[in-house]
């Protein structure tokens, strides 16, 4: 199933200070591609959805990869469905009351609206691709010369955009000694 673009064609037109009908024919494809690049870098879907994952618990804790977690529908371990009193959801973690190996979790996640920073990165990337579709470094016509920044070449993220998306990436697991659960 293809995920929806993280911005609309109308938003892209407004971002580029154009009318929607002035956008090139391939603008929707560019938005889809820019959205896929941003999702890949952040390792997040951002839009609402439901995911089923099999994960190993660490110290009775499972970090769910897609955020924010909006609900847990099903938790299975050791071949049985766990009762709600056998686990707790705290932020984007599932805390287990017992020790289990692999745990299968079905949960809902995502933002009601795409975060503004993420939408801005998608629109900026799409705008760069549409402004410089031939990946030119420099072009001249008569006495007029235009030089594009290195970031405008290719459909790739600038270092500052990668840094901005880093806050959405799932964090590495850190084990704290004596960490207490939400009980």
XYZ file of C-alpha atoms in Angstrom:
183
model
C 0.000 0.000 0.000
C 1.414 3.338 -1.067
C 1.521 6.005 1.596
C 0.050 9.432 0.821
C 2.322 12.372 0.095
C 3.241 14.420 3.161
C 2.071 17.636 1.445
C -0.546 18.522 -1.145
C -0.189 19.986 -4.621
C -1.948 23.144 -3.410
C 0.602 23.487 -0.588
C 3.433 22.964 -3.082
C 2.030 25.642 -5.388
C 1.709 28.087 -2.482
C 5.237 27.210 -1.301
C 6.616 27.920 -4.778
C 4.446 31.063 -5.075
C 2.594 29.758 -8.106
C -0.955 28.896 -9.031
C -1.714 25.137 -8.820
C -2.306 24.925 -12.583
C 1.178 26.388 -13.194
C 2.864 23.336 -11.631
C 4.502 20.908 -14.078
C 2.695 17.685 -14.987
C 5.008 15.542 -12.820
C 4.538 17.587 -9.624
C 2.518 14.833 -7.888
C 5.274 12.296 -8.609
C 7.879 14.713 -7.247
C 5.828 15.175 -4.032
C 5.473 11.401 -3.624
C 9.214 10.934 -4.143
C 10.157 13.763 -1.771
C 7.816 12.249 0.838
C 9.438 8.822 0.418
C 12.924 10.342 0.832
C 11.870 12.150 4.019
C 10.182 9.031 5.422
C 13.284 6.980 4.682
C 15.590 9.454 6.408
C 13.341 9.797 9.475
C 12.321 6.115 9.505
C 8.786 7.292 10.268
C 5.523 7.243 8.299
C 4.130 10.396 9.977
C 0.585 9.696 8.724
C -1.911 7.728 10.813
C -1.818 3.963 10.457
C -1.700 0.577 12.147
C 1.371 -1.643 12.267
C 2.055 -5.177 13.481
C 5.627 -5.860 14.566
C 7.490 -8.709 16.245
C 10.085 -7.340 18.641
C 12.229 -8.635 21.472
C 11.789 -7.090 24.886
C 14.700 -5.597 26.772
C 14.343 -5.491 30.514
C 10.556 -5.901 30.076
C 10.402 -2.911 27.697
C 9.665 -2.761 23.973
C 10.255 0.461 22.062
C 7.658 0.734 19.335
C 9.290 2.099 16.169
C 6.487 4.217 14.663
C 5.550 7.296 16.652
C 3.605 8.744 18.233
C 1.809 5.676 19.538
C -1.929 6.381 19.730
C -3.099 2.965 20.915
C -2.204 -0.698 21.332
C -4.734 -3.122 19.913
C -3.119 -6.513 20.484
C -0.088 -7.920 22.313
C 0.836 -11.592 21.892
C 3.681 -13.443 23.589
C 4.468 -17.094 24.159
C 1.640 -18.062 21.813
C -1.119 -16.236 23.673
C -2.777 -12.843 23.768
C -1.714 -10.815 26.780
C -4.360 -9.282 28.993
C -4.318 -5.470 29.363
C -3.142 -5.861 32.983
C 0.000 -7.653 31.716
C 1.337 -4.595 29.900
C 1.268 -0.807 30.000
C 1.852 1.759 27.280
C 4.051 4.633 28.338
C 4.846 7.181 25.648
C 6.185 5.092 22.761
C 7.123 2.081 24.865
C 5.320 -1.065 25.864
C 6.160 -2.172 29.401
C 5.577 -5.846 30.135
C 4.659 -7.264 33.534
C 6.585 -10.483 32.850
C 9.552 -11.818 30.908
C 8.826 -12.753 27.336
C 11.056 -13.469 24.340
C 9.573 -12.239 21.108
C 6.401 -10.184 21.402
C 4.006 -9.404 18.543
C 2.331 -6.006 18.887
C -0.397 -4.463 16.756
C -0.620 -0.752 17.436
C -1.862 2.491 15.913
C 0.411 5.473 15.454
C 1.011 8.692 13.570
C 0.226 12.370 13.701
C -3.210 13.906 13.161
C -1.396 16.416 10.915
C 2.057 16.118 9.384
C 4.453 18.148 11.586
C 5.163 21.568 10.062
C 8.928 20.957 9.952
C 8.456 17.706 8.037
C 6.006 19.303 5.604
C 8.449 22.196 5.035
C 11.285 19.786 4.226
C 9.092 17.862 1.746
C 7.957 21.093 0.070
C 11.491 22.494 -0.081
C 12.882 19.286 -1.589
C 10.043 19.072 -4.142
C 10.471 22.753 -4.983
C 14.199 22.261 -5.591
C 13.557 19.359 -7.954
C 10.856 21.261 -9.861
C 12.940 24.450 -10.067
C 16.018 22.638 -11.400
C 14.736 19.429 -13.081
C 17.845 19.034 -15.251
C 20.193 19.175 -12.236
C 22.110 22.102 -13.685
C 24.946 23.624 -11.708
C 25.012 26.778 -13.812
C 23.246 28.136 -16.876
C 23.809 31.270 -18.954
C 21.744 33.017 -21.578
C 23.456 36.055 -23.042
C 24.623 38.252 -20.186
C 22.413 36.523 -17.610
C 24.020 33.751 -15.580
C 22.363 31.665 -12.859
C 24.327 29.420 -10.503
C 22.453 26.880 -8.392
C 23.627 25.837 -4.942
C 25.002 22.314 -4.638
C 21.936 21.365 -2.546
C 19.654 21.996 -5.533
C 21.250 19.229 -7.570
C 19.451 15.893 -7.353
C 16.610 14.762 -5.143
C 18.570 14.570 -1.924
C 18.354 16.170 1.477
C 20.666 18.931 2.623
C 22.618 18.295 5.859
C 20.433 20.758 7.798
C 17.309 18.880 6.672
C 18.805 15.569 7.822
C 19.550 17.181 11.177
C 15.952 18.415 11.467
C 14.592 14.929 10.704
C 16.902 13.258 13.244
C 14.505 14.108 16.090
C 11.856 11.849 14.543
C 14.081 8.773 14.144
C 13.582 5.919 16.585
C 16.215 6.100 19.260
C 18.699 3.357 19.992
C 17.881 1.234 22.976
C 19.573 2.342 26.171
C 19.541 0.080 29.189
C 19.422 1.809 32.537
C 20.231 -0.114 35.673
C 17.464 0.054 38.201
C 14.950 1.583 35.775
C 11.452 1.297 37.180
C 8.344 0.764 35.116
C 5.118 2.754 35.169
C 3.576 0.489 37.833
